[in-house]
Coordinates of C-alpha atoms in Angstrom, one line a residue:
L17 CA -0.1 0.3 0.4
I18 CA 2.7 2.2 1.1
F19 CA 4.4 1.6 -2.4
K20 CA 1.1 2.1 -4.0
Y21 CA 0.8 5.6 -2.6
F22 CA 4.0 6.8 -3.2
F23 CA 3.7 5.8 -6.8
T24 CA 0.5 7.8 -7.6
F25 CA 2.2 10.5 -6.0
T26 CA 5.4 10.9 -8.0
K27 CA 3.0 10.3 -11.0
M28 CA 0.3 13.4 -10.0
D29 CA 3.9 15.4 -9.8
G30 CA 4.2 17.1 -13.0
A31 CA 6.2 20.0 -12.0
E32 CA 9.2 16.8 -11.8
D33 CA 7.8 14.0 -13.7
P34 CA 7.0 16.2 -17.2
G35 CA 5.9 14.9 -20.3
Q36 CA 3.9 11.5 -19.3
D37 CA 1.4 13.1 -21.7
N38 CA 4.0 13.3 -24.5
T39 CA 2.9 17.3 -23.9
P40 CA 5.1 18.8 -27.1
P41 CA 7.6 21.8 -25.5
P42 CA 6.8 25.3 -25.2
P43 CA 7.9 27.9 -27.0
L44 CA 11.9 28.9 -26.1
E45 CA 11.6 31.8 -24.1
Q46 CA 8.8 29.8 -22.0
A47 CA 10.8 26.9 -22.0
L48 CA 13.7 28.7 -20.3
V49 CA 11.5 30.1 -17.1
S50 CA 9.1 26.4 -17.4
Q51 CA 8.7 24.7 -14.0
N52 CA 9.2 21.4 -15.6
W53 CA 13.0 20.5 -15.4
K54 CA 12.8 18.8 -19.1
F55 CA 11.5 21.5 -20.7
R56 CA 14.1 23.7 -19.5
K57 CA 16.4 20.7 -20.9
F58 CA 14.8 21.5 -24.0
G59 CA 15.3 25.5 -23.7
Y60 CA 19.0 25.0 -22.6
D61 CA 19.7 22.7 -25.6
E62 CA 17.7 24.8 -28.0
L63 CA 20.0 28.0 -27.2
D64 CA 22.8 26.0 -27.4
T65 CA 22.2 25.1 -31.2
K66 CA 21.1 28.4 -31.9
F67 CA 25.2 30.1 -30.3
S68 CA 27.0 27.1 -32.2
A69 CA 25.4 28.3 -35.4
I70 CA 25.3 32.3 -35.6
K71 CA 28.4 34.7 -35.7
G72 CA 29.8 35.9 -32.4
N73 CA 28.2 39.2 -33.0
D74 CA 25.2 38.4 -33.1
P75 CA 22.3 40.1 -31.0
L76 CA 21.2 37.2 -29.1
F77 CA 24.4 37.0 -27.3
A78 CA 24.1 40.3 -25.6
K79 CA 20.4 39.2 -24.6
Y80 CA 21.6 36.0 -22.4
V81 CA 25.4 37.1 -21.2
D82 CA 23.2 38.0 -18.1
K83 CA 21.2 34.9 -17.8
I84 CA 24.2 32.3 -18.4
A85 CA 25.5 32.1 -14.9
E86 CA 21.7 31.1 -14.1
Y87 CA 21.3 28.3 -16.6
A88 CA 24.7 26.5 -15.3
G89 CA 23.8 26.3 -12.1
D90 CA 20.3 24.6 -12.8
S91 CA 18.5 22.6 -9.6
N92 CA 17.7 19.6 -11.8
A93 CA 20.9 17.3 -12.2
G94 CA 19.2 16.7 -15.9
A95 CA 19.2 20.5 -16.7
Q96 CA 22.1 21.5 -15.2
D97 CA 24.4 19.4 -17.5
S98 CA 22.8 20.9 -20.8
G99 CA 23.1 24.5 -18.3
I100 CA 26.5 23.9 -18.3
K101 CA 27.6 22.6 -22.3
L102 CA 25.6 25.7 -23.1
C103 CA 27.8 28.3 -21.1
F104 CA 30.8 26.5 -22.5
T105 CA 28.9 27.3 -26.1
F106 CA 28.3 30.7 -25.1
I107 CA 31.7 32.0 -23.9
S108 CA 33.6 30.0 -26.8
R109 CA 31.5 31.3 -29.8
L110 CA 31.4 34.7 -28.2
D111 CA 33.7 37.3 -30.2
A112 CA 36.3 38.1 -28.0
V113 CA 37.9 41.8 -27.0
K114 CA 40.3 43.1 -25.1
G115 CA 38.8 44.0 -21.9
G116 CA 36.5 40.8 -22.3
G117 CA 33.6 43.1 -23.4
I118 CA 30.2 42.1 -22.5
L119 CA 31.5 39.1 -20.4
S120 CA 33.5 40.9 -17.8
E121 CA 30.9 41.4 -15.7
Y122 CA 30.1 38.2 -15.6
V123 CA 32.9 36.3 -15.3
T124 CA 33.2 36.1 -11.3
S125 CA 29.2 35.3 -11.3
I126 CA 29.8 32.2 -14.1
T127 CA 33.2 30.4 -12.6
N128 CA 31.4 30.9 -9.3
T129 CA 28.5 29.0 -10.6
L130 CA 30.7 26.0 -12.5
V131 CA 33.1 26.0 -9.2
E132 CA 30.0 25.3 -7.1
K133 CA 27.4 23.2 -9.5
G134 CA 29.7 22.6 -12.3
F135 CA 32.7 20.9 -10.3
G136 CA 30.4 19.0 -7.8
S137 CA 28.3 17.3 -11.0
K138 CA 29.0 14.3 -13.3
P139 CA 32.2 14.0 -15.0
R140 CA 31.4 14.8 -18.5
S141 CA 30.0 18.2 -16.8
I142 CA 33.3 18.7 -14.7
K143 CA 35.4 18.5 -17.9
I144 CA 33.3 20.9 -19.4
S145 CA 32.9 23.1 -16.6
M146 CA 37.2 23.3 -16.5
D147 CA 37.2 24.0 -20.7
A148 CA 34.7 27.0 -20.4
I149 CA 36.7 28.6 -17.5
V150 CA 40.0 28.3 -19.0
E151 CA 38.2 29.4 -22.3
F152 CA 37.6 32.9 -20.3
G153 CA 41.5 32.9 -20.9
G154 CA 40.8 34.0 -25.3
H155 CA 38.5 36.6 -23.9
D156 CA 41.6 38.3 -21.8
L157 CA 39.9 37.5 -17.9
G158 CA 41.9 34.3 -17.6
E159 CA 43.0 36.2 -14.4
Q160 CA 39.6 37.5 -13.3
A161 CA 38.5 33.7 -13.7
L162 CA 41.0 31.4 -11.7
N163 CA 40.9 34.3 -9.0
S164 CA 37.1 33.2 -8.9
V165 CA 38.4 29.4 -8.7
I166 CA 40.6 30.1 -5.8
H167 CA 38.0 32.3 -3.7
K168 CA 35.5 29.4 -4.4
G169 CA 37.7 26.4 -4.9
F170 CA 40.5 26.0 -3.2
N171 CA 38.8 26.5 0.2
H172 CA 36.0 24.4 -0.4
K173 CA 35.4 21.3 2.4
L174 CA 34.6 18.4 -0.2
P175 CA 38.1 17.8 -1.9
K176 CA 35.7 16.9 -5.1
I177 CA 35.4 20.6 -6.0
V178 CA 39.1 21.5 -4.5
I179 CA 40.8 18.4 -6.9
P180 CA 38.9 20.0 -10.3
S181 CA 39.8 23.7 -8.7
V182 CA 43.4 22.9 -8.8
E183 CA 43.2 20.5 -12.3
V184 CA 41.5 23.6 -13.9
C185 CA 45.3 26.3 -13.3
T186 CA 46.8 23.3 -14.9
Q187 CA 44.9 23.3 -17.9
A188 CA 44.6 26.2 -18.4
L189 CA 48.3 27.2 -18.0
S190 CA 49.2 24.3 -20.6
T191 CA 46.1 25.4 -23.0
Y192 CA 47.0 29.3 -23.2
G193 CA 50.7 29.3 -21.6
P194 CA 51.8 32.1 -18.5
K195 CA 51.4 35.3 -20.3
V196 CA 47.5 35.0 -20.0
F197 CA 47.2 33.0 -17.2
K198 CA 50.0 33.9 -14.8
P199 CA 51.1 31.2 -12.4
A200 CA 52.2 33.7 -9.2
A201 CA 49.5 34.3 -7.4
T202 CA 47.5 31.0 -7.9
L203 CA 50.6 29.2 -6.9
K204 CA 50.6 31.6 -3.3
A205 CA 47.0 30.9 -3.0
M206 CA 48.1 27.2 -3.3
K207 CA 50.1 26.9 0.0
P208 CA 48.1 25.5 2.1
L209 CA 47.3 22.7 -0.2
F210 CA 50.1 21.7 -0.4
D211 CA 49.6 19.7 3.2
H212 CA 45.8 19.0 2.3
K213 CA 44.7 15.6 3.9
D214 CA 43.1 14.4 0.5
G215 CA 45.7 12.4 -1.5
K216 CA 44.8 13.3 -4.5
V217 CA 44.2 17.0 -4.0
R218 CA 48.3 16.6 -3.4
K219 CA 48.8 15.2 -6.3
A220 CA 46.8 17.8 -8.2
V221 CA 49.0 20.7 -6.6
L222 CA 52.2 18.6 -8.0
S223 CA 51.0 18.1 -11.4
Y224 CA 49.9 21.9 -11.7
V225 CA 53.8 22.8 -10.3
A226 CA 54.8 20.5 -12.4
E227 CA 53.1 22.1 -15.2
I228 CA 54.7 25.5 -14.3
Y229 CA 58.3 23.9 -14.3
R230 CA 57.7 22.8 -17.7
W231 CA 57.3 26.6 -18.8
M232 CA 59.8 27.8 -16.5
G233 CA 62.2 25.5 -15.3
P234 CA 64.4 26.2 -12.3
T235 CA 63.2 29.5 -11.6
V236 CA 59.8 28.2 -10.2
K237 CA 61.5 28.2 -6.4
S238 CA 61.4 31.8 -6.5
I239 CA 57.8 31.7 -6.5
L240 CA 56.9 28.9 -4.3
P241 CA 55.8 29.2 -0.9
E242 CA 57.4 28.5 1.7
L243 CA 57.7 24.9 2.1
R244 CA 58.8 21.9 4.4
D245 CA 62.2 20.3 3.4
A246 CA 60.4 17.0 2.8
Q247 CA 58.1 18.7 0.4
I248 CA 60.9 20.8 -1.2
A249 CA 62.7 17.1 -2.0
E250 CA 60.1 15.5 -3.6
L251 CA 59.5 18.8 -5.9
D252 CA 63.1 18.2 -6.8
A253 CA 63.0 14.5 -7.1
L254 CA 59.7 15.6 -9.7
F255 CA 61.4 18.5 -11.6
Q256 CA 64.2 15.9 -12.9
T257 CA 61.7 13.9 -14.9
I258 CA 60.7 16.6 -16.5
E259 CA 61.9 18.5 -19.7
F260 CA 61.6 22.4 -19.0
G261 CA 61.9 25.1 -22.0
Q262 CA 60.0 23.2 -24.5
A263 CA 56.5 24.5 -23.5
K264 CA 54.2 26.4 -26.2
P265 CA 50.8 27.4 -25.8
L266 CA 48.0 25.1 -27.5
K267 CA 46.0 28.5 -28.1
F268 CA 46.2 32.0 -28.1
P269 CA 44.0 34.8 -27.1
R270 CA 41.6 35.3 -29.7
F271 CA 40.9 39.2 -29.0
Q272 CA 44.5 39.8 -30.2
G273 CA 43.4 39.2 -33.8
A274 CA 44.6 37.1 -36.6
E275 CA 47.9 38.9 -37.0
Q276 CA 48.5 39.8 -33.4
T277 CA 48.1 35.9 -32.8
H278 CA 50.7 35.0 -35.5
T279 CA 53.0 37.4 -34.2
A280 CA 52.5 36.0 -30.6
A281 CA 53.1 32.2 -31.9
A282 CA 56.3 33.3 -33.5
S283 CA 57.8 35.5 -30.5
G284 CA 56.2 32.3 -28.0
K285 CA 58.7 30.2 -30.8
A286 CA 61.8 32.1 -30.3
A287 CA 61.7 32.0 -26.1
A288 CA 61.1 28.9 -26.6
S289 CA 64.8 28.4 -28.6
G290 CA 66.3 30.7 -26.7
G291 CA 65.5 34.1 -29.4
A292 CA 67.3 36.9 -29.2
K293 CA 69.7 38.1 -26.1
G294 CA 67.8 37.5 -23.4
G295 CA 65.6 35.3 -25.0
G296 CA 64.1 32.5 -22.9
D297 CA 64.8 34.7 -19.9
D298 CA 62.8 37.8 -20.8
A299 CA 60.3 35.0 -21.3
I300 CA 59.8 33.9 -18.1
L301 CA 59.8 37.1 -16.4
D302 CA 57.0 37.8 -18.3
M303 CA 55.4 35.3 -15.9
L304 CA 56.2 36.3 -12.9
E305 CA 54.7 39.0 -10.4
P306 CA 57.2 42.1 -9.9
V307 CA 58.3 42.9 -6.8
D308 CA 58.6 46.4 -4.9
I309 CA 61.8 46.1 -2.7
L310 CA 61.9 49.9 -2.0
K311 CA 58.9 49.7 0.3
Q312 CA 60.5 47.4 2.6
L313 CA 63.9 49.3 2.9
N314 CA 63.1 51.4 6.2
R315 CA 65.3 53.9 8.2
E316 CA 67.0 51.1 10.2
F317 CA 68.0 50.3 6.7
W318 CA 69.7 53.4 5.7
N319 CA 70.8 54.6 8.6
A320 CA 73.4 51.4 8.9
L321 CA 74.7 52.7 5.1
A322 CA 76.0 56.0 6.7
D323 CA 79.2 56.8 6.4
D324 CA 80.2 56.3 10.1
T325 CA 78.5 53.1 10.9
S326 CA 80.7 50.2 11.0
W327 CA 81.4 47.6 8.5
K328 CA 79.4 45.1 10.3
D329 CA 76.5 47.4 10.2
K330 CA 76.7 48.2 6.9
K331 CA 77.0 44.1 6.3
G332 CA 73.6 43.3 7.7
A333 CA 71.9 45.6 5.5
L334 CA 73.6 44.8 2.3
D335 CA 72.7 41.0 3.4
T336 CA 68.7 42.0 3.9
L337 CA 69.0 44.0 1.0
L338 CA 70.4 40.8 -1.3
N339 CA 67.5 38.6 0.4
L340 CA 65.3 41.4 -1.1
L341 CA 66.9 41.1 -4.3
K342 CA 66.5 37.6 -4.9
A343 CA 62.7 38.0 -6.5
P344 CA 63.8 37.7 -10.0
K345 CA 61.3 40.4 -10.9
L346 CA 61.1 44.0 -9.7
A347 CA 58.9 46.5 -10.0
D348 CA 59.5 49.8 -11.7
G349 CA 60.2 52.5 -9.1
D350 CA 62.9 55.2 -8.9
Y351 CA 65.6 53.7 -7.6
A352 CA 68.3 56.6 -8.0
D353 CA 69.0 56.4 -4.5
L354 CA 69.7 53.1 -3.5
V355 CA 72.1 53.2 -6.3
R356 CA 73.4 56.2 -5.4
K357 CA 74.3 54.5 -1.8
L358 CA 75.7 51.3 -3.8
K359 CA 77.9 53.3 -6.1
S360 CA 79.8 55.3 -2.8
L361 CA 80.1 52.0 -1.2
F362 CA 82.3 50.7 -3.8
N363 CA 85.1 53.5 -2.7
D364 CA 85.0 51.5 1.6
S365 CA 87.5 50.5 3.4
N366 CA 86.5 47.1 3.5
V367 CA 86.4 44.6 1.0
V368 CA 83.1 42.5 2.3
V369 CA 80.7 45.7 1.8
I370 CA 82.1 46.7 -1.6
G371 CA 81.8 43.2 -3.0
L372 CA 78.1 43.3 -1.1
S373 CA 77.3 46.7 -2.9
I374 CA 78.5 45.5 -6.4
Q375 CA 76.3 41.8 -5.9
A376 CA 73.4 44.2 -5.0
I377 CA 73.5 46.4 -7.9
T378 CA 73.9 42.7 -10.3
K379 CA 70.6 41.7 -8.7
L380 CA 69.1 45.0 -9.6
G381 CA 70.2 44.7 -13.3
S382 CA 69.1 41.5 -13.5
G383 CA 65.5 42.2 -11.6
L384 CA 64.7 45.8 -13.8
R385 CA 67.2 44.8 -16.8
K386 CA 65.9 47.8 -19.8
A387 CA 64.3 49.4 -16.5
F388 CA 68.0 49.5 -15.3
A389 CA 69.6 50.6 -18.6
K390 CA 70.3 54.9 -17.6
H391 CA 72.0 53.1 -14.0
A392 CA 73.5 50.9 -16.0
H393 CA 75.1 53.2 -18.4
N394 CA 75.9 55.7 -15.0
L395 CA 77.6 52.6 -13.3
L396 CA 80.3 51.1 -16.2
P397 CA 82.9 53.5 -16.1
A398 CA 82.9 53.3 -12.3
L399 CA 82.7 49.4 -12.7
I400 CA 85.5 49.4 -15.6
D401 CA 88.0 51.2 -13.5
M402 CA 87.6 48.3 -10.3
W403 CA 88.9 45.7 -12.7
K404 CA 92.4 47.3 -11.6
E405 CA 91.4 45.6 -8.2
K406 CA 93.1 42.3 -7.5
R407 CA 91.1 40.6 -5.0
P408 CA 88.7 37.9 -6.5
Q409 CA 86.0 39.6 -3.6
V410 CA 86.2 42.6 -5.7
S411 CA 87.0 42.0 -9.4
K412 CA 84.8 38.8 -9.5
P413 CA 81.3 40.5 -8.9
V414 CA 82.5 43.5 -11.2
T415 CA 82.9 41.1 -14.0
E416 CA 79.1 39.2 -13.3
A417 CA 77.8 42.4 -13.2
L418 CA 79.2 44.1 -16.2
D419 CA 77.9 40.6 -18.1
V420 CA 74.1 41.1 -16.3
F421 CA 74.3 45.3 -18.1
A422 CA 75.7 43.4 -21.1
K423 CA 72.8 40.3 -21.1
Y424 CA 69.9 42.5 -20.2
C425 CA 70.5 46.2 -19.9
Y426 CA 72.5 47.3 -22.8
S427 CA 73.9 46.3 -26.1
I428 CA 78.2 46.3 -26.3
G429 CA 77.7 48.1 -29.6
E430 CA 75.9 51.4 -28.2
E431 CA 78.5 54.5 -28.4
R432 CA 77.9 55.4 -25.1
V433 CA 79.8 51.7 -24.4
C434 CA 81.7 51.4 -26.4
T435 CA 83.6 54.6 -26.0
E436 CA 84.2 53.4 -21.8
L437 CA 85.6 50.2 -23.5
D438 CA 88.0 52.3 -25.0
K439 CA 89.0 54.2 -22.0
G440 CA 89.4 50.7 -20.6
F441 CA 91.7 49.9 -23.4
K442 CA 93.8 53.2 -22.4
H443 CA 93.5 52.2 -18.7
K444 CA 97.2 52.2 -17.5
V445 CA 96.7 49.0 -15.6
V446 CA 97.2 45.7 -17.7
K447 CA 94.7 43.9 -16.0
V448 CA 91.6 46.4 -17.3
K449 CA 92.6 46.2 -20.8
I450 CA 92.7 42.5 -20.6
D451 CA 89.4 42.6 -19.0
C452 CA 88.0 44.3 -21.4
L453 CA 88.5 42.4 -24.0
Q454 CA 87.1 39.5 -23.0
Y455 CA 84.4 41.2 -21.7
I456 CA 83.9 41.8 -25.3
A457 CA 85.3 38.5 -26.3
R458 CA 82.3 36.6 -24.1
N459 CA 79.3 39.2 -25.1
L460 CA 79.4 39.8 -28.5
P461 CA 78.2 36.8 -29.7
E462 CA 75.1 37.2 -28.5
E463 CA 74.8 40.9 -30.0
P464 CA 72.7 41.3 -33.7
K465 CA 75.2 41.8 -36.5
E466 CA 74.8 45.6 -36.5
S467 CA 75.9 46.1 -32.9
I468 CA 79.4 43.9 -33.6
Q469 CA 80.0 45.9 -36.7
S470 CA 79.3 49.1 -34.5
C471 CA 81.7 47.5 -31.8
A472 CA 84.7 46.6 -34.2
Q473 CA 84.4 50.4 -35.4

């Protein structure tokens, strides 16, 4: 009797068991808001077909853009699958423009829905949800999408939501590369997940780090969060199995247009193969977030570098500075006071202080690259003259600094550089002449033909 009553009751529930009398679906607009989940599913499928057939600038996209998140988050599992597929079709077919266009206002709500609903759904819908989020990269909205994934997915109480949240970061990086989906902020947000109680989550995190390593190589260590020794050892073992420097994007942002995409593809190949001077290094630097060290230099630091302080105080301040300068990419800013102070330490009576000040200059050059060119030119005469110093604590850092300048800050063939090198050839100390010639010999092969001809003249 209970079974008979339950069966009769469910048959009467037209809202959740419709279509028993083969009622045809209503028109599209009515189907999309119907209480009948099968009719809603029909509406989503019908709209999916329409978006697949029209051009990406059709007014129909603007008409439904504010409804896509709602459709993807349908309360019925059957309709939700169609809503998620519709969401992917919408994002992938819509014309992409710089700044995201009509999608920019809705990227957060759509991504949140895909994380909360799609990632907890069937495997097929999980995959489509991930594909949809990755497609935001083609609309200049990749970072906004991943920010939503971080906030909604990384801290979710259910591991089955956390796992695809991490996996979509790996897929995004593999598909569009680190210029579209910059890994530094995402990796920083993953720090708690390295110790997640679920082994599948930890495995997903390691896969993401491995994907970053494919692009960046050992430089990935500069953006890793603080980890335990055992975790670092595990990552080092993983890195030994990965070939880096050959990774290339599978797609390029559609908002760039065909010509720019072709150019990006060409530059990507150049970066992967080493390219021009700086080549792969510059490509890696593009993946990193710049670090502002200037705001971290407090009054205590500057006081410690005063002329009347002890060499130990100066060494302590320089050690602090060098620790900050471990960041491979530095934020642009006014470094004039810092460079001026470091240059004044070239004349310090303590060789340790001199060596550390030059090391700091080297790090500034490698972290700022072309933005340090003005300072590199101004420091060049003093550093060339310091080659007269025989002590390796000074001469070695000088060589390293000037090599960094030649690689990142200026060209050997520039008139100002050639002028200073010519003065070096006339230096009264023979060692300076030799070091100038060796400097050219080391760095000239990396220069374009024009620079070589200029330097020869």
